[in-house]
CSV table of C-alpha atoms and ligand atoms in Angstrom, one decimal:
chain,number,residue,atom,x,y,z
A,1,UNK,CA,0.0,0.0,0.0
A,2,UNK,CA,2.8,2.4,1.0
A,3,UNK,CA,4.7,1.5,-2.1
A,4,UNK,CA,1.6,2.1,-4.3
A,5,UNK,CA,1.2,5.6,-2.8
A,6,UNK,CA,4.9,6.4,-3.3
A,7,UNK,CA,4.6,5.3,-7.0
A,8,UNK,CA,1.6,7.5,-7.5
A,9,UNK,CA,3.4,10.4,-5.9
A,10,UNK,CA,6.5,9.9,-8.1
A,11,UNK,CA,4.2,9.6,-11.1
A,12,UNK,CA,2.4,12.9,-10.4
A,13,UNK,CA,5.7,14.7,-9.7
A,14,UNK,CA,7.2,13.5,-13.0
A,15,UNK,CA,4.0,14.4,-14.8
A,16,UNK,CA,3.9,17.9,-13.5
A,17,UNK,CA,7.6,18.5,-14.2
A,18,UNK,CA,7.0,17.3,-17.7
A,19,UNK,CA,4.0,19.7,-18.1
A,20,UNK,CA,6.2,22.6,-16.9
A,21,UNK,CA,9.0,21.5,-19.2
A,22,UNK,CA,6.9,21.3,-22.3
A,23,UNK,CA,4.5,24.2,-21.7
A,24,UNK,CA,6.8,26.6,-20.0
A,25,UNK,CA,6.3,29.2,-18.6
A,26,UNK,CA,3.1,28.2,-16.9
A,27,UNK,CA,1.1,29.1,-13.9
A,28,UNK,CA,0.0,26.8,-11.0
A,29,UNK,CA,-3.7,27.3,-12.0
A,30,UNK,CA,-3.0,26.2,-15.6
A,31,UNK,CA,-1.3,23.1,-14.3
A,32,UNK,CA,-4.3,22.4,-12.1
A,33,UNK,CA,-6.6,22.9,-15.1
A,34,UNK,CA,-4.6,20.5,-17.3
A,35,UNK,CA,-4.1,17.8,-14.7
A,36,UNK,CA,-7.5,18.2,-13.0
A,37,UNK,CA,-5.6,17.9,-9.7
A,38,UNK,CA,-6.5,20.1,-6.7
A,39,UNK,CA,-4.6,23.5,-6.3
A,40,UNK,CA,-3.4,22.2,-2.9
A,41,UNK,CA,-1.8,19.1,-4.4
A,42,UNK,CA,-0.2,21.2,-7.2
A,43,UNK,CA,1.2,23.7,-4.8
A,44,UNK,CA,2.7,20.8,-2.7
A,45,UNK,CA,4.4,19.1,-5.7
A,46,UNK,CA,5.6,22.4,-7.2
A,47,UNK,CA,7.1,23.2,-3.8
A,48,UNK,CA,9.0,19.9,-3.9
A,49,UNK,CA,10.2,20.5,-7.4
A,50,UNK,CA,11.4,24.0,-6.5
A,51,UNK,CA,13.3,22.5,-3.5
A,52,UNK,CA,14.8,19.9,-5.7
A,53,UNK,CA,16.1,22.7,-8.0
A,54,UNK,CA,14.3,21.6,-11.2
A,55,UNK,CA,12.0,24.5,-11.4
A,56,UNK,CA,11.9,28.2,-10.3
A,57,UNK,CA,9.3,30.9,-9.9
A,58,UNK,CA,9.5,33.9,-12.2
A,59,UNK,CA,7.4,37.0,-11.9
A,60,UNK,CA,5.9,38.4,-15.0
A,61,UNK,CA,3.3,41.0,-15.5
A,62,UNK,CA,-0.2,39.7,-16.1
A,63,UNK,CA,-2.1,41.1,-19.1
A,64,UNK,CA,-4.2,43.3,-16.7
A,65,UNK,CA,-3.1,46.2,-14.6
A,66,UNK,CA,-0.4,46.2,-12.0
A,67,UNK,CA,-0.6,42.8,-10.3
A,68,UNK,CA,2.2,40.5,-11.1
A,69,UNK,CA,1.3,36.8,-11.7
A,70,UNK,CA,3.8,34.2,-10.4
A,71,UNK,CA,4.6,31.7,-13.1
A,72,UNK,CA,6.8,28.7,-13.2
A,73,UNK,CA,9.7,27.8,-15.4
A,74,UNK,CA,12.3,25.1,-15.5
A,75,UNK,CA,15.8,25.9,-14.1
A,76,UNK,CA,18.0,25.6,-17.2
A,77,UNK,CA,21.1,24.4,-15.3
A,78,UNK,CA,19.3,21.6,-13.3
A,79,UNK,CA,19.3,18.9,-16.0
A,80,UNK,CA,21.1,18.4,-19.3
A,81,UNK,CA,20.7,16.0,-22.2
A,82,UNK,CA,23.1,15.2,-25.0
A,83,UNK,CA,22.2,15.0,-28.7
A,84,UNK,CA,24.4,13.1,-31.2
A,85,UNK,CA,24.0,13.3,-35.0
A,86,UNK,CA,25.8,10.6,-37.0
A,87,UNK,CA,25.9,11.7,-40.6
A,88,UNK,CA,27.6,10.1,-43.6
A,89,UNK,CA,30.3,12.9,-43.5
A,90,UNK,CA,30.5,14.0,-39.9
A,91,UNK,CA,29.6,13.4,-36.2
A,92,UNK,CA,28.1,16.3,-34.3
A,93,UNK,CA,27.2,16.4,-30.7
A,94,UNK,CA,25.5,19.0,-28.6
A,95,UNK,CA,24.8,19.6,-24.9
A,96,UNK,CA,21.3,20.8,-24.3
A,97,UNK,CA,20.1,22.5,-21.1
A,98,UNK,CA,16.7,22.0,-19.5
A,99,UNK,CA,15.4,25.0,-21.4
A,100,UNK,CA,16.3,23.2,-24.7
A,101,UNK,CA,19.2,25.5,-25.5
A,102,UNK,CA,22.2,23.8,-27.1
A,103,UNK,CA,24.9,25.3,-24.9
A,104,UNK,CA,27.9,23.6,-26.4
A,105,UNK,CA,28.5,21.6,-29.5
A,106,UNK,CA,31.3,19.7,-31.2
A,107,UNK,CA,31.7,18.4,-34.7
A,108,UNK,CA,34.3,16.1,-36.3
A,109,UNK,CA,34.8,14.6,-39.8
A,110,UNK,CA,33.5,11.1,-40.3
A,111,UNK,CA,34.8,9.0,-43.1
A,112,UNK,CA,34.0,5.6,-44.6
A,113,UNK,CA,37.1,4.1,-42.9
A,114,UNK,CA,35.4,5.1,-39.5
A,115,UNK,CA,32.1,3.5,-40.3
A,116,UNK,CA,32.9,0.5,-38.1
A,117,UNK,CA,30.4,0.5,-35.1
A,118,UNK,CA,33.2,0.2,-32.5
A,119,UNK,CA,35.3,3.0,-34.1
A,120,UNK,CA,32.1,5.1,-34.3
A,121,UNK,CA,31.2,4.5,-30.7
A,122,UNK,CA,34.8,5.5,-29.7
A,123,UNK,CA,34.5,8.7,-31.6
A,124,UNK,CA,31.1,9.5,-30.0
A,125,UNK,CA,32.3,8.7,-26.5
A,126,UNK,CA,35.4,10.9,-26.9
A,127,UNK,CA,33.3,13.8,-28.0
A,128,UNK,CA,31.0,13.4,-25.1
A,129,UNK,CA,33.9,13.3,-22.6
A,130,UNK,CA,35.4,16.4,-24.3
A,131,UNK,CA,32.1,18.4,-23.9
A,132,UNK,CA,31.6,17.3,-20.3
A,133,UNK,CA,35.2,18.3,-19.5
A,134,UNK,CA,35.0,21.6,-21.3
A,135,UNK,CA,31.8,22.8,-19.7
A,136,UNK,CA,32.6,21.5,-16.2
A,137,UNK,CA,29.1,20.6,-15.1
A,138,UNK,CA,28.3,17.9,-12.6
A,139,UNK,CA,28.1,14.7,-14.6
A,140,UNK,CA,25.1,13.5,-12.7
A,141,UNK,CA,23.1,16.4,-14.2
A,142,UNK,CA,23.3,14.8,-17.7
A,143,UNK,CA,20.4,12.4,-17.5
A,144,UNK,CA,20.2,11.2,-21.1
A,145,UNK,CA,21.9,10.8,-24.5
A,146,UNK,CA,20.0,10.6,-27.8
A,147,UNK,CA,21.7,9.4,-31.0
A,148,UNK,CA,20.3,9.9,-34.4
A,149,UNK,CA,21.3,7.5,-37.2
A,150,UNK,CA,20.1,7.3,-40.8
A,151,UNK,CA,18.3,4.0,-41.1
A,152,UNK,CA,15.7,1.6,-39.6
A,153,UNK,CA,16.0,1.7,-35.8
A,154,UNK,CA,14.6,-0.5,-33.0
A,155,UNK,CA,14.5,2.4,-30.6
A,156,UNK,CA,12.9,0.3,-27.8
A,157,UNK,CA,16.1,-1.9,-27.7
A,158,UNK,CA,18.6,0.7,-28.9
A,159,UNK,CA,19.4,-1.3,-32.0
A,160,UNK,CA,20.3,0.0,-35.5
A,161,UNK,CA,18.5,-2.6,-37.4
A,162,UNK,CA,19.6,-1.5,-40.8
A,163,UNK,CA,21.5,1.5,-42.2
A,164,UNK,CA,22.4,1.4,-45.8
A,165,UNK,CA,24.4,4.6,-45.5
A,166,UNK,CA,26.7,3.1,-42.8
A,167,UNK,CA,26.3,-0.5,-43.9
A,168,UNK,CA,25.2,-1.5,-40.4
A,169,UNK,CA,22.9,-4.4,-39.6
A,170,UNK,CA,21.6,-5.2,-36.1
A,171,UNK,CA,24.1,-3.1,-34.2
A,172,UNK,CA,23.3,-2.6,-30.5
A,173,UNK,CA,24.6,0.9,-30.6
A,174,UNK,CA,22.8,2.4,-27.6
A,175,UNK,CA,24.4,0.0,-25.2
A,176,UNK,CA,27.9,0.5,-26.7
A,177,UNK,CA,27.7,4.2,-25.7
A,178,UNK,CA,25.8,3.6,-22.4
A,179,UNK,CA,28.4,1.1,-21.1
A,180,UNK,CA,31.2,3.5,-21.7
A,181,UNK,CA,29.8,6.8,-20.5
A,182,UNK,CA,27.3,5.4,-18.0
A,183,UNK,CA,24.4,7.7,-19.0
A,184,UNK,CA,21.1,6.2,-20.3
A,185,UNK,CA,21.3,6.3,-24.1
A,186,UNK,CA,18.6,6.0,-26.8
A,187,UNK,CA,18.9,5.6,-30.6
A,188,UNK,CA,16.4,6.9,-33.1
A,189,UNK,CA,16.0,7.4,-36.9
A,190,UNK,CA,17.4,10.8,-38.0
A,191,UNK,CA,14.2,12.0,-39.7
A,192,UNK,CA,12.1,11.1,-36.7
A,193,UNK,CA,14.2,13.3,-34.3
A,194,UNK,CA,14.2,16.1,-36.9
A,195,UNK,CA,10.4,16.1,-36.9
A,196,UNK,CA,10.4,16.2,-33.1
A,197,UNK,CA,12.5,19.3,-33.2
A,198,UNK,CA,10.3,21.0,-35.8
A,199,UNK,CA,7.3,20.2,-33.6
A,200,UNK,CA,8.8,21.8,-30.5
A,201,UNK,CA,10.8,24.7,-32.1
A,202,UNK,CA,10.3,24.9,-35.8
A,203,UNK,CA,7.7,24.8,-38.6
A,204,UNK,CA,5.3,22.5,-36.8
A,205,UNK,CA,5.0,24.5,-33.6
A,206,UNK,CA,1.2,24.9,-33.9
A,207,UNK,CA,0.5,21.7,-35.7
A,208,UNK,CA,-1.5,18.8,-34.3
A,209,UNK,CA,-0.9,16.4,-37.2
A,210,UNK,CA,2.4,16.9,-39.1
A,211,UNK,CA,3.9,15.0,-42.0
A,212,UNK,CA,7.5,15.7,-42.7
A,213,UNK,CA,8.9,14.5,-46.0
A,214,UNK,CA,12.6,14.3,-46.6
A,215,UNK,CA,14.1,14.5,-50.2
A,216,UNK,CA,17.9,14.2,-50.2
A,217,UNK,CA,20.2,11.2,-50.7
A,218,UNK,CA,17.3,9.2,-49.5
A,219,UNK,CA,13.6,9.7,-49.3
A,220,UNK,CA,11.5,9.2,-46.2
A,221,UNK,CA,8.6,10.6,-44.1
A,222,UNK,CA,7.5,10.9,-40.6
A,223,UNK,CA,4.1,11.5,-39.1
A,224,UNK,CA,3.8,13.4,-35.8
A,225,UNK,CA,0.6,13.6,-33.8
A,226,UNK,CA,0.6,16.2,-31.0
A,227,UNK,CA,4.3,15.8,-30.5
A,228,UNK,CA,4.2,12.0,-30.6
A,229,UNK,CA,6.0,10.2,-33.4
A,230,UNK,CA,3.9,7.7,-35.3
A,231,UNK,CA,6.1,4.6,-35.2
A,232,UNK,CA,4.1,1.8,-36.7
A,233,UNK,CA,4.3,-1.8,-35.4
A,234,UNK,CA,8.1,-1.9,-35.3
A,235,UNK,CA,9.2,1.7,-35.7
A,236,UNK,CA,9.4,1.4,-39.5
A,237,UNK,CA,6.5,3.6,-40.5
A,238,UNK,CA,7.3,6.2,-43.1
A,239,UNK,CA,9.9,4.6,-45.4
A,240,UNK,CA,8.1,5.9,-48.5
A,241,UNK,CA,11.4,6.1,-50.5
A,242,UNK,CA,10.9,2.4,-51.2
A,243,UNK,CA,7.3,2.5,-52.2
A,244,UNK,CA,6.9,1.2,-55.7
A,245,UNK,CA,6.1,3.7,-58.5
A,246,UNK,CA,6.9,1.5,-61.4
A,247,UNK,CA,7.7,-2.2,-61.0
A,248,UNK,CA,9.7,-2.1,-64.3
A,249,UNK,CA,11.4,1.2,-63.5
A,250,UNK,CA,15.0,2.1,-62.5
A,251,UNK,CA,16.9,-0.3,-60.3
A,252,UNK,CA,17.0,0.9,-56.7
A,253,UNK,CA,19.8,0.3,-54.1
A,254,UNK,CA,17.4,-2.0,-52.3
A,255,UNK,CA,17.5,-4.4,-55.3
A,256,UNK,CA,14.0,-3.7,-56.5
A,257,UNK,CA,12.8,-1.6,-59.4
A,258,UNK,CA,11.0,1.7,-59.6
A,259,UNK,CA,11.1,2.9,-56.0
A,260,UNK,CA,10.0,6.5,-55.3
A,261,UNK,CA,13.6,7.5,-54.5
A,262,UNK,CA,14.8,6.4,-58.0
A,263,UNK,CA,12.7,9.4,-59.2
A,264,UNK,CA,13.3,11.9,-56.5
A,265,UNK,CA,16.6,11.3,-54.6
A,266,UNK,CA,19.5,13.6,-55.5
A,267,UNK,CA,21.7,10.8,-56.8
A,268,UNK,CA,18.9,9.6,-59.1
A,269,UNK,CA,18.6,13.1,-60.6
A,270,UNK,CA,22.3,13.3,-61.0
A,271,UNK,CA,22.6,9.9,-62.6
A,272,UNK,CA,19.8,10.7,-65.1
A,273,UNK,CA,21.5,14.0,-66.0
A,274,UNK,CA,24.9,12.4,-66.5
A,275,UNK,CA,23.4,10.4,-69.3
A,276,UNK,CA,23.3,13.6,-71.4
A,277,UNK,CA,25.5,16.2,-69.8
A,278,UNK,CA,28.7,16.7,-67.8
A,279,UNK,CA,27.4,17.9,-64.5
A,280,UNK,CA,28.7,17.9,-60.9
A,281,UNK,CA,25.6,18.3,-58.9
A,282,UNK,CA,22.0,19.3,-58.6
A,283,UNK,CA,22.9,23.0,-58.9
A,284,UNK,CA,24.2,22.3,-62.5
A,285,UNK,CA,20.9,20.8,-63.4
A,286,UNK,CA,18.9,23.7,-62.0
A,287,UNK,CA,21.2,26.2,-63.8
A,288,UNK,CA,20.7,24.4,-67.1
A,289,UNK,CA,17.0,24.2,-66.5
A,290,UNK,CA,16.9,28.0,-66.0
A,291,UNK,CA,18.8,28.3,-69.3
A,292,UNK,CA,15.9,26.5,-70.9
A,293,UNK,CA,17.9,23.4,-71.7
A,294,UNK,CA,15.3,20.7,-72.4
A,295,UNK,CA,17.0,17.7,-70.7
A,296,UNK,CA,17.4,19.7,-67.4
A,297,UNK,CA,13.8,21.0,-67.5
A,298,UNK,CA,12.6,17.4,-68.0
A,299,UNK,CA,14.5,16.1,-65.0
A,300,UNK,CA,13.4,18.9,-62.7
A,301,UNK,CA,9.8,18.6,-64.0
A,302,UNK,CA,9.6,14.9,-63.5
A,303,UNK,CA,11.2,15.0,-60.0
A,304,UNK,CA,8.9,17.8,-58.8
A,305,UNK,CA,5.8,16.1,-60.2
A,306,UNK,CA,6.7,13.0,-58.3
A,307,UNK,CA,7.2,15.0,-55.2
A,308,UNK,CA,3.8,16.7,-55.6
A,309,UNK,CA,2.2,13.2,-56.1
A,310,UNK,CA,4.0,12.0,-52.9
A,311,UNK,CA,2.5,14.9,-50.9
A,312,UNK,CA,-0.9,14.3,-52.4
A,313,UNK,CA,-0.8,10.6,-51.5
A,314,UNK,CA,0.2,11.4,-47.9
A,315,UNK,CA,-2.6,13.9,-47.7
A,316,UNK,CA,-5.1,11.3,-48.8
A,317,UNK,CA,-3.7,8.7,-46.4
A,318,UNK,CA,-3.2,10.8,-43.2
A,319,UNK,CA,-4.9,14.2,-43.6
A,320,UNK,CA,-2.1,16.2,-41.9
A,321,UNK,CA,-2.6,19.9,-41.1
A,322,UNK,CA,1.0,20.7,-41.9
A,323,UNK,CA,3.4,19.2,-44.5
A,324,UNK,CA,7.1,20.1,-44.0
A,325,UNK,CA,9.5,19.5,-46.9
A,326,UNK,CA,13.1,18.9,-45.7
A,327,UNK,CA,16.3,17.3,-46.8
A,328,UNK,CA,19.3,18.5,-48.8
A,329,UNK,CA,17.3,19.0,-52.0
A,330,UNK,CA,15.1,21.6,-50.3
A,331,UNK,CA,17.7,22.9,-47.8
A,332,UNK,CA,20.2,23.7,-50.6
A,333,UNK,CA,17.8,24.5,-53.4
A,334,UNK,CA,14.6,26.1,-52.0
A,335,UNK,CA,13.7,27.2,-55.6
A,336,UNK,CA,12.3,23.7,-56.0
A,337,UNK,CA,9.6,24.4,-53.4
A,338,UNK,CA,7.3,26.6,-55.6
A,339,UNK,CA,7.6,24.1,-58.4
A,340,UNK,CA,6.4,21.3,-56.2
A,341,UNK,CA,3.6,23.5,-54.8
A,342,UNK,CA,2.5,24.3,-58.4
A,343,UNK,CA,2.2,20.6,-59.3
A,344,UNK,CA,0.5,19.7,-56.1
A,345,UNK,CA,-2.1,22.5,-56.7
A,346,UNK,CA,-2.9,20.9,-60.1
A,347,UNK,CA,-3.3,17.3,-58.8
A,348,UNK,CA,-4.7,17.7,-55.3
A,349,UNK,CA,-8.2,16.2,-54.8
A,350,UNK,CA,-10.8,18.8,-54.0
A,351,UNK,CA,-11.7,17.7,-50.4
A,352,UNK,CA,-8.1,18.3,-49.4
A,353,UNK,CA,-7.8,21.8,-50.8
A,354,UNK,CA,-7.0,24.4,-48.1
A,355,UNK,CA,-6.8,21.7,-45.4
A,356,UNK,CA,-3.1,22.0,-44.8
A,357,UNK,CA,-0.1,24.2,-44.8
A,358,UNK,CA,2.9,23.3,-47.0
A,359,UNK,CA,6.2,24.7,-45.8
A,360,UNK,CA,9.9,24.2,-45.6
A,361,UNK,CA,11.8,23.0,-42.5
A,362,UNK,CA,12.7,25.9,-40.3
A,363,UNK,CA,15.6,24.3,-38.3
A,364,UNK,CA,17.4,22.6,-41.2
A,365,UNK,CA,20.9,21.5,-40.1
A,366,UNK,CA,20.5,22.1,-36.3
A,367,UNK,CA,17.5,19.9,-36.0
A,368,UNK,CA,19.2,16.5,-35.6
A,369,UNK,CA,21.3,17.3,-32.6
A,370,UNK,CA,18.4,19.3,-31.0
A,371,UNK,CA,15.8,16.6,-31.8
A,372,UNK,CA,18.1,13.8,-30.5
A,373,UNK,CA,18.5,15.6,-27.2
A,374,UNK,CA,14.8,16.4,-27.0
A,375,UNK,CA,13.9,12.7,-27.8
A,376,UNK,CA,16.3,11.5,-25.1
A,377,UNK,CA,14.9,13.9,-22.5
A,378,UNK,CA,11.4,12.9,-23.4
A,379,UNK,CA,12.3,9.2,-23.0
A,380,UNK,CA,13.7,9.9,-19.5
A,381,UNK,CA,10.3,11.5,-18.6
A,382,UNK,CA,8.3,8.7,-20.1
A,383,UNK,CA,6.0,7.3,-17.4
A,384,UNK,CA,6.1,3.5,-17.4
B,401,ZN,ZN1,14.1,0.8,-53.2
């Protein structure tokens, strides 16, 4: 009985800290309204959290005259989380405070010769130790580490199931980090953590149902509902890059033909262009297209039509209120955006017109480190 009461108390405390953390700054009465708990209970728990140092009271003027309302905010230096981004070309890590500010970050080059999981884990751990030493905070304040990896991830068990970019299969990467640095570690797919960052601090701030679609060296999507990532049965939802467009189409890296990414990924466009012209990258295709060169116009038109179709299909399937386009193709060449928008306007089915907002990612490059740290922090607040 005593144990049950303690569990409930801990549960409530965690829940209220989580509400303050995600809806900060907030008043006691608003917490009471959200939790439907009595003002007395709220005051008691808030008092405990203040005493523990997690939160603090701040005075701010109420909208009315004179009287100042006391509101609550988290104490930025009470808890930290680390975000790690493993990219094909670099590893970046950032230390995030309790107010979600990345207070320190480090980045090192990452080459194919480093792709071995043990070598990678060594690099990540070294960077973590460096940041902890540099910033000189109490190590116990770092409560979680989040690592984002391109690929299919079993986040529950911390396993990189499959990453074609790193050539990893079934790597228990979370435990490799955790055992070394002794801080709870979680691993997640890179696009999923990016979507999380957009939800909290970017283009999806006011969205309830967000679809984020990535077009770059790979093609993928994520659905976020009220800040929760839609994972599917085994965290594999959203791999639209390998949906079949034409069963007799171009050969994909997955061994099958005509996957969506063979029409929309950067390498596919470059491959297509190299059949007729000497080009070095996407920019060359866009420049030639602006010069009215037919081959380039064709490539850009086909790619943006398929992107428009992809969005239209996702609208029909999930009815999101916000669709965010991200990935290197849009980050580096935003002029593609109006072209996709134009095609989408032509093909969209009437009931979906004016039901959503189409936009570009706001956070771009920073979102993986930030999203990984947010994801890790969220996990440590998850109530079992
Ligand atoms: Zn494929």
